[in-house]
GROMACS .gro file of C-alpha atoms in nm:
model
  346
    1UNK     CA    1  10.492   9.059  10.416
    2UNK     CA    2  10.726   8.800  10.603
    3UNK     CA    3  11.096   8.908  10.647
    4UNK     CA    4  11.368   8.688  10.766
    5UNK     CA    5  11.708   8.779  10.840
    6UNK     CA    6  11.990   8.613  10.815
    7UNK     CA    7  12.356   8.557  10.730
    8UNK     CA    8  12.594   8.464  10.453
    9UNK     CA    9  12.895   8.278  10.485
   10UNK     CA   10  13.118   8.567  10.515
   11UNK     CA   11  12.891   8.736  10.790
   12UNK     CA   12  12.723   8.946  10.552
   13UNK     CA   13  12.343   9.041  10.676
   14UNK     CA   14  12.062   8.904  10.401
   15UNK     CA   15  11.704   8.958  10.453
   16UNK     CA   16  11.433   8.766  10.226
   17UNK     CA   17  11.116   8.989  10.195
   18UNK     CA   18  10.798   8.752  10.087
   19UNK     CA   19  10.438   8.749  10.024
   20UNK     CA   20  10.313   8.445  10.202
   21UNK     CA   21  10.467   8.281  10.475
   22UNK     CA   22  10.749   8.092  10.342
   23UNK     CA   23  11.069   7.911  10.562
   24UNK     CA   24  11.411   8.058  10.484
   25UNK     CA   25  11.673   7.819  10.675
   26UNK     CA   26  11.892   7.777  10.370
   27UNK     CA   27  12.248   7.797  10.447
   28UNK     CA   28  12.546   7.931  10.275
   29UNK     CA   29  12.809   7.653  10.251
   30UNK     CA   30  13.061   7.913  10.011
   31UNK     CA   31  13.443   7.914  10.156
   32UNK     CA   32  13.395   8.262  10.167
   33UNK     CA   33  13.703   8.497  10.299
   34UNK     CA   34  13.533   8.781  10.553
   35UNK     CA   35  13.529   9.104  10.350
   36UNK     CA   36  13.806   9.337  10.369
   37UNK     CA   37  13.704   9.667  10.198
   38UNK     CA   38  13.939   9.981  10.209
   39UNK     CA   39  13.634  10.254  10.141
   40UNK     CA   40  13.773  10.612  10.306
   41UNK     CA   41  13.545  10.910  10.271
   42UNK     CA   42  13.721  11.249  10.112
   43UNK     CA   43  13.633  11.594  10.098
   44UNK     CA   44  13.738  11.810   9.778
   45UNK     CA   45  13.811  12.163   9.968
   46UNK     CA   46  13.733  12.327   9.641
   47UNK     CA   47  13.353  12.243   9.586
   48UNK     CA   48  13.316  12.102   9.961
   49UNK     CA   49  13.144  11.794   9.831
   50UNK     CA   50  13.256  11.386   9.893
   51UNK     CA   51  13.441  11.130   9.684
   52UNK     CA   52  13.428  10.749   9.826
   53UNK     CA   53  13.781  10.594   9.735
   54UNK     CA   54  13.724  10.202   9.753
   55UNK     CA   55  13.983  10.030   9.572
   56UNK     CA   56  13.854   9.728   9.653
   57UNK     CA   57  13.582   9.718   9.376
   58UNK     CA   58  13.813   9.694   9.111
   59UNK     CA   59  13.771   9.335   9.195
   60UNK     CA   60  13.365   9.292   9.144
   61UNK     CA   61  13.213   9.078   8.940
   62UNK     CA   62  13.191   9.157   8.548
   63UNK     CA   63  12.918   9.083   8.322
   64UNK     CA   64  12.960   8.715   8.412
   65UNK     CA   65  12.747   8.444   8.185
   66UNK     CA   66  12.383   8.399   8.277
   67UNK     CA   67  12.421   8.078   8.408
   68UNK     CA   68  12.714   8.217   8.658
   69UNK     CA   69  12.475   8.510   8.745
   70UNK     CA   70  12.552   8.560   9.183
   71UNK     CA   71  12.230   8.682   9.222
   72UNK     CA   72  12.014   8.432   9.092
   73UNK     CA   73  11.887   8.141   9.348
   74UNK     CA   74  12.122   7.829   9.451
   75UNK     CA   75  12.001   7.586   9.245
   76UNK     CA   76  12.107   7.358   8.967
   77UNK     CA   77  12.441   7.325   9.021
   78UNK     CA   78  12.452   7.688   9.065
   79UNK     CA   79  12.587   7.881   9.370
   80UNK     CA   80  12.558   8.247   9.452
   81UNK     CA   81  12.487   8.481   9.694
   82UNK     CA   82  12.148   8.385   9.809
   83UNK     CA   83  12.149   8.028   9.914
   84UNK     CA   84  11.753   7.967   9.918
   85UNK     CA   85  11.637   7.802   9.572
   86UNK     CA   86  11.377   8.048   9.519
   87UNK     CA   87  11.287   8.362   9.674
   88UNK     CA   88  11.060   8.663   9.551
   89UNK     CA   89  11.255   9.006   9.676
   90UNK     CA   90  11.617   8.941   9.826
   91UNK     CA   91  11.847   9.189   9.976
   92UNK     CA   92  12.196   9.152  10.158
   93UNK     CA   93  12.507   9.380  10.232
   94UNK     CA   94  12.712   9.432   9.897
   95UNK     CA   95  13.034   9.242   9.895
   96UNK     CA   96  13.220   9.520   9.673
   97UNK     CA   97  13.071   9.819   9.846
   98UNK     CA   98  13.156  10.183   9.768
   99UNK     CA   99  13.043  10.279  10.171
  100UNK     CA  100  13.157  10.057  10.441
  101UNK     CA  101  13.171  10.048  10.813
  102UNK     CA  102  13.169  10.416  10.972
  103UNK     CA  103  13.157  10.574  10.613
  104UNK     CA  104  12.814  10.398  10.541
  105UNK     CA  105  12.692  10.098  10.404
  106UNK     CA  106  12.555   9.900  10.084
  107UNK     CA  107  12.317   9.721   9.978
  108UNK     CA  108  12.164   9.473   9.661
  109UNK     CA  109  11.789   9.474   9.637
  110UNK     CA  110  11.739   9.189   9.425
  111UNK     CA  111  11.368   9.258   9.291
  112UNK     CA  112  11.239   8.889   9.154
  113UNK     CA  113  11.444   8.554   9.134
  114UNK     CA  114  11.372   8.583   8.725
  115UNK     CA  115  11.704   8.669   8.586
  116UNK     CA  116  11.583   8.721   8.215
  117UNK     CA  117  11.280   8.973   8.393
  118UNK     CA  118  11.292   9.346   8.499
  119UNK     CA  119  11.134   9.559   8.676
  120UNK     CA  120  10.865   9.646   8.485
  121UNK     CA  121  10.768   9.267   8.429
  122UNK     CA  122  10.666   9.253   8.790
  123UNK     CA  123  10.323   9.170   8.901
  124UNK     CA  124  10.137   9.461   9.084
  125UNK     CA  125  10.203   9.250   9.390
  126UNK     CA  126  10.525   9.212   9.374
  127UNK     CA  127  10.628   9.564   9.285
  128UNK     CA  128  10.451   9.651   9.610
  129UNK     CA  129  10.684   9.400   9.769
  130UNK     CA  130  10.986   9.574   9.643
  131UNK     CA  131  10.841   9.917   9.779
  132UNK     CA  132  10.787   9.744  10.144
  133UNK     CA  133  11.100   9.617  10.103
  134UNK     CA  134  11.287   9.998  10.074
  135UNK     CA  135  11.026  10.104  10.297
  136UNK     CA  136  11.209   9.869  10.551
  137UNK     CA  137  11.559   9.927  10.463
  138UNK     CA  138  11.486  10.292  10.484
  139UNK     CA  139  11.389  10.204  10.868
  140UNK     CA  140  11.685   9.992  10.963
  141UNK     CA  141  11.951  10.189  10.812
  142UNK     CA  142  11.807  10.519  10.968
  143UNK     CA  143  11.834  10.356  11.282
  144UNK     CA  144  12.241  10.327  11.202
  145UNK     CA  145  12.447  10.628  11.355
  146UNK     CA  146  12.718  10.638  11.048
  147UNK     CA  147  12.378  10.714  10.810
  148UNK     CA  148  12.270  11.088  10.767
  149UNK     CA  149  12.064  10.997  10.419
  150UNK     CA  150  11.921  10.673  10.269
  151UNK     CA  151  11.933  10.660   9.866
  152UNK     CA  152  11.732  10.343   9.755
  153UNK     CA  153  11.774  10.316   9.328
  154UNK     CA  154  11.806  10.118   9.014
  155UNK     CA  155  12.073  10.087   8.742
  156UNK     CA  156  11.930   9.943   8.464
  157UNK     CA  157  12.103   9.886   8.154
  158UNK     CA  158  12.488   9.821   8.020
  159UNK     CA  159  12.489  10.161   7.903
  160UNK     CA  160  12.433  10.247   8.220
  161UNK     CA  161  12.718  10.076   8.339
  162UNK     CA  162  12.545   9.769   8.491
  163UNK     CA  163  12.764   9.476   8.567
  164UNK     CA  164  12.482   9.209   8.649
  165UNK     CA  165  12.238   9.172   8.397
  166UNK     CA  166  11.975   8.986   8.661
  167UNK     CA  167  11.688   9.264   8.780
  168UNK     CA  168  11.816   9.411   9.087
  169UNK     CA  169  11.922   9.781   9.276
  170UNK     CA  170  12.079   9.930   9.503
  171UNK     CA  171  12.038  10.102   9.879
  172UNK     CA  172  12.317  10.331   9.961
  173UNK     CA  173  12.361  10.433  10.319
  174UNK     CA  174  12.576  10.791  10.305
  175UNK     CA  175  12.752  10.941  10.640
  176UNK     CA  176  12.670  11.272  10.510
  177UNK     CA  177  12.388  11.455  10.282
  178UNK     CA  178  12.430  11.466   9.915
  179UNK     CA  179  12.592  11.716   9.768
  180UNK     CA  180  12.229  11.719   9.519
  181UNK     CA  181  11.979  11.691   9.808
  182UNK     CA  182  12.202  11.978  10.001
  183UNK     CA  183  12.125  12.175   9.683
  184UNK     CA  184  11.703  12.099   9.706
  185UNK     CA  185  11.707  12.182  10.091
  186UNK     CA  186  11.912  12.518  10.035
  187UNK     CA  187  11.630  12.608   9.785
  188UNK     CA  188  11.358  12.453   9.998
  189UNK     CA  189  11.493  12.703  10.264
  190UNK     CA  190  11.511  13.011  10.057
  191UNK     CA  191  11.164  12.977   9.882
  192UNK     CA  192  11.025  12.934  10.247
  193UNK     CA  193  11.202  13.249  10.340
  194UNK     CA  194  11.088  13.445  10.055
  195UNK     CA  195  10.698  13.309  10.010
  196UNK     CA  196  10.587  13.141  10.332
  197UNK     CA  197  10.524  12.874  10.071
  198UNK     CA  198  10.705  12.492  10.026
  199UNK     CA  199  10.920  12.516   9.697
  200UNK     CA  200  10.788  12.135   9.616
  201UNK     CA  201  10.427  12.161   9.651
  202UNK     CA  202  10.490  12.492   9.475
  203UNK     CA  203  10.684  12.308   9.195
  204UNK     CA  204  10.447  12.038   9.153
  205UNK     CA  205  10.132  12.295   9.170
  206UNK     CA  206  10.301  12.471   8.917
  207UNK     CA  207  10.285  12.153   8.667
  208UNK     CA  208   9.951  12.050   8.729
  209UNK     CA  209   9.836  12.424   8.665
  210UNK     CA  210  10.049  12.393   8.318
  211UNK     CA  211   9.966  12.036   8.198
  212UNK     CA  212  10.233  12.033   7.908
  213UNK     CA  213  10.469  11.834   8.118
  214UNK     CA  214  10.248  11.611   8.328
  215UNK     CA  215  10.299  11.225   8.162
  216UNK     CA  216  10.036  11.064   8.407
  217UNK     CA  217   9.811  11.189   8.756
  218UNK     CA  218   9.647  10.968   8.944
  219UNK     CA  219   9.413  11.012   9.309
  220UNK     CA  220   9.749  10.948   9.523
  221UNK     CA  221  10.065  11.049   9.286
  222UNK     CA  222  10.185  11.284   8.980
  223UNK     CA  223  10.431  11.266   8.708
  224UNK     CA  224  10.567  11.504   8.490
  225UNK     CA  225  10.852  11.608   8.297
  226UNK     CA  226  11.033  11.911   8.540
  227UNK     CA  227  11.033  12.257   8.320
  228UNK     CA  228  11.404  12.238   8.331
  229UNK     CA  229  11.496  11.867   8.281
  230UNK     CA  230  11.850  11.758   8.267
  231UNK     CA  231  11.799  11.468   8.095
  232UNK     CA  232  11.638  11.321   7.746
  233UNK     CA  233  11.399  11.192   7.873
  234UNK     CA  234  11.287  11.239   8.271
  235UNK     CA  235  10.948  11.190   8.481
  236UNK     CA  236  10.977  11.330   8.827
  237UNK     CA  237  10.711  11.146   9.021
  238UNK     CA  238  10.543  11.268   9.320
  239UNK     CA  239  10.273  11.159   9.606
  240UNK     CA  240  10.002  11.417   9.647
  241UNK     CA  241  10.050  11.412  10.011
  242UNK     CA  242  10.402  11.564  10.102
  243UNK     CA  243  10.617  11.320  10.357
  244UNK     CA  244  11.039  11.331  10.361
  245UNK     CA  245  11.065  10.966  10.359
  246UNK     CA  246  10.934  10.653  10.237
  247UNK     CA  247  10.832  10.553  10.613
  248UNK     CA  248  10.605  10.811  10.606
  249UNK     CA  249  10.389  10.731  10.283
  250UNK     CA  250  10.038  10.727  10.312
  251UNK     CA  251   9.861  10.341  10.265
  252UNK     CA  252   9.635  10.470  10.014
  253UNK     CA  253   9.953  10.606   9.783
  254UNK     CA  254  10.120  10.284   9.859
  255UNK     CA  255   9.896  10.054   9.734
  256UNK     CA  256   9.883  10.275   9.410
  257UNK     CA  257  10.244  10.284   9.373
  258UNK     CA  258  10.291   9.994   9.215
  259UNK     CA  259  10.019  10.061   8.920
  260UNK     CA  260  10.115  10.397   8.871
  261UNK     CA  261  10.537  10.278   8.864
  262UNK     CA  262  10.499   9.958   8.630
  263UNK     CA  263  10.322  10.182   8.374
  264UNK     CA  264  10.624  10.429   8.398
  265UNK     CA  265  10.869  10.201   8.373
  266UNK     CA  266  10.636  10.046   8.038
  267UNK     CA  267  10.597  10.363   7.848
  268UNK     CA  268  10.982  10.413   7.891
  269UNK     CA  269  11.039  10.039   7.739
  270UNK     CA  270  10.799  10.211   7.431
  271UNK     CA  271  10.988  10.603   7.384
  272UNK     CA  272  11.184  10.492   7.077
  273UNK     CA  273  10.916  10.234   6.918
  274UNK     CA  274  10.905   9.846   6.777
  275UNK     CA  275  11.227   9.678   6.789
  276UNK     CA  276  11.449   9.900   6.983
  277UNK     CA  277  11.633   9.785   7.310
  278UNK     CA  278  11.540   9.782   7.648
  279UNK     CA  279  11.552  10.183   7.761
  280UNK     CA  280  11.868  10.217   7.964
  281UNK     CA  281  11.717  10.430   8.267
  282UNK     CA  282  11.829  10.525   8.650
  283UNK     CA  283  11.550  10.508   8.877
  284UNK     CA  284  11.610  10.742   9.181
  285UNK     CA  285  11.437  10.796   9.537
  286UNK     CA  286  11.490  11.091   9.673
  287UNK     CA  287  11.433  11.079  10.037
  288UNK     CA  288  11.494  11.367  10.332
  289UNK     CA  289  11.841  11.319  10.555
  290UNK     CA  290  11.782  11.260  10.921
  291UNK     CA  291  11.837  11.505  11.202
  292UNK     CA  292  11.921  11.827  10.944
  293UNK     CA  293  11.742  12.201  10.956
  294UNK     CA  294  11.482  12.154  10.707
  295UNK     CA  295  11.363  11.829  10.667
  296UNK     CA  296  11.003  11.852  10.692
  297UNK     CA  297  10.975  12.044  10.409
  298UNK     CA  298  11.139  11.807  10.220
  299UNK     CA  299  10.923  11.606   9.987
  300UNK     CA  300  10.978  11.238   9.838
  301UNK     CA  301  11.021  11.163   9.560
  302UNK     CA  302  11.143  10.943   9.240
  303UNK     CA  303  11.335  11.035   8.953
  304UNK     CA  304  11.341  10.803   8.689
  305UNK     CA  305  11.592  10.919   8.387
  306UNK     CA  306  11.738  10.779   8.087
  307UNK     CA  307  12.062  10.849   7.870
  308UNK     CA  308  11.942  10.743   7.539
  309UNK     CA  309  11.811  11.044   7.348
  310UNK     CA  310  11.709  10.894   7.027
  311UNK     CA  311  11.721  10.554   6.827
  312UNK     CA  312  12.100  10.474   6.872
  313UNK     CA  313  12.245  10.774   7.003
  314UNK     CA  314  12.321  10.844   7.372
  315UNK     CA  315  12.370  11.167   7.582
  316UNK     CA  316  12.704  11.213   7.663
  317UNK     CA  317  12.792  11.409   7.974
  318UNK     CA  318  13.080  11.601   7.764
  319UNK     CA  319  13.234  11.924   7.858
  320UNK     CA  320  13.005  12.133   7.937
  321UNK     CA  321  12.833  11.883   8.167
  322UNK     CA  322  13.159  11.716   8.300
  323UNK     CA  323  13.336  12.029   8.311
  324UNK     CA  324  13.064  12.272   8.436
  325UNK     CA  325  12.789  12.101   8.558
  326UNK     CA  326  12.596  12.270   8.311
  327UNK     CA  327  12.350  12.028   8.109
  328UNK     CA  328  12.250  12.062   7.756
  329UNK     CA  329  11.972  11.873   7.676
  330UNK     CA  330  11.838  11.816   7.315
  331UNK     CA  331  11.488  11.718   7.414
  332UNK     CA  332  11.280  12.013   7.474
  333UNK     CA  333  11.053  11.872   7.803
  334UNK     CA  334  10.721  11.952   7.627
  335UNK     CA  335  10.818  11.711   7.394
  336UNK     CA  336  10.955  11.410   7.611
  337UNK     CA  337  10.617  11.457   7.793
  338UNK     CA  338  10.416  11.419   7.492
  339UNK     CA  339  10.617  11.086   7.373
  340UNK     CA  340  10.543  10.963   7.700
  341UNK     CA  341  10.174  11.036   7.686
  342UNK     CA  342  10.169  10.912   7.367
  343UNK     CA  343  10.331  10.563   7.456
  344UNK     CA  344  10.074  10.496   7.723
  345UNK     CA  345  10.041  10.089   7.767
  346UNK     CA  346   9.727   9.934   7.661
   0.00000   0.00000   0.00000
């Protein structure tokens, strides 16, 4: 992998990731005002967790025409964020981001040049490109003293509520740990307390023992639908060998990653048969906050979800999930795992 850093016309940071040794001197000519974001950081004293108010993203770009897509190459007449003509995994500082400055920061992973692709058209190759690309972002941004967690994902879908239709995600950079990964550490901690034991290898043991829920297993990673999934359909995916971050990941499990992914990401496009839309999904790593009580036991790991729950119907996060946080979900696990078993690509 080469990486070369550089800068848009607004200051911005970008960073091209590439296979082969490629020259990236192509400069931004945009008139391009600096970026003036307003994103403050506020704590609800009721439930103790954070709400990022950033006005300024009112103003983003919406669902503009393909051939006025900003993350697509410069070329053809057309301008946008990443000046080079051509590039195979681009990422650079959001210019509507929800974190900003000493409450964080954002980024765009842009995962091929190929607006009409996604993610699961990529080459083996160059999903392992994207991985050493988060691997590295992980890196830098722990290195940054206003980030405490690092939350690399992709939105994929308009039902999602995706804006930019070209293949891309997101790396957040949060000032504080997640009100969600707060929850996993306080149960880490209290299954360590009351078995010795790590609650992840314990949950993940637990699955493999079972086999009803497990979707695929490989020599380095397993998937499965969790016993008490939230979602429609949902395959938490696991590396055999425990780390708490990406920067930790064994070589072996890398290098399987991107087989064992793609064919994830493919039996999702297949859940709801011949003729049906892309699957709307949210692809999630969860990775261990730095410098917190607990974060060796910690395990990484990705959550890839979607909202659809049958041909044409999508779950709604409605009152009792809205209201309560309590989730109702009309696909009993055993069954999403079996679709998903079923769907496996040829």
């Amino acid at each position: 992998m080469k990486k070369t850093v550089t800068t848009l016309a607004d200051g911005r940071e970008l960073i091209y990731y590439d296979s082969v040794d490629t020259v990236r001197d192509a400069v931004d000519h945009r008139p391009l005002d600096p970026v003036s974001t307003s994103s403050e950081i506020r704590r609800d004293p009721l439930l103790g967790d954070a709400v990022a108010i950033a006005s300024h993203r009112q103003a983003r770009t919406y669902h503009p025409p393909a051939d006025a897509c900003p993350l697509c190459p410069t070329r053809d007449g057309r301008v946008g964020e990443i000046p080079d003509g051509d590039y195979d995994v681009a990422v650079f500082e959001n210019r509507f981001p929800s974190l900003a400055g000493d409450s964080g920061r954002c980024e765009v992973v842009c995962f091929t040049s190929d607006h009409d692709a996604s993610f699961a058209d990529l080459t083996e190759e160059q999903a392992a490109l994207v991985l050493a690309a988060w691997t590295d972002r992980t890196a830098e941004l722990a290195a940054l003293d206003q980030v405490t967690q690092v939350f690399c994902f992709e939105n994929r879908g308009a039902e999602i509520g995706v804006t930019l239709g070209h293949p891309h995600g997101q790396i957040y950079g949060y000032p504080f740990v997640t009100p969600r990964t707060e929850l996993m550490l306080r149960s880490a901690a209290r299954h360590r307390e009351e078995t010795g034991r790590n609650l992840f290898d314990d949950v993940v043991a637990r699955e493999e023992e079972d086999g009803s829920r497990v979707v695929l297993a490989t020599d380095h990673w397993t998937a499965f639908v969790p016993y008490a999934a939230h979602w429609p359909y949902e395959v938490h995916l696991y590396p055999r060998r425990r780390v708490p971050d990406l920067r930790e990941l064994g070589e072996e499990a890398r290098t399987e990653f991107p087989q064992v992914y793609l064919e994830l990401l493919r039996r999702f496009d297949r859940i709801f048969g011949p003729g049906e839309p892309p699957t709307p999904y949210i692809s999630a790593w969860h990775q261990a906050p730095f410098g917190v009580p607990g974060r060796e036991d910690f395990a990484l790991h990705l959550e890839l979800f979607t909202i659809r729950r049958t041909s044409g119907k999508l779950k709604f996060l409605a009152g009792s999930e809205s209201g309560m946080s309590v989730f109702i979900n009309d696909v009993p696990p055993e069954a999403a795992a079996q679709r998903l078993r079923e769907v496996a690509s040829k």
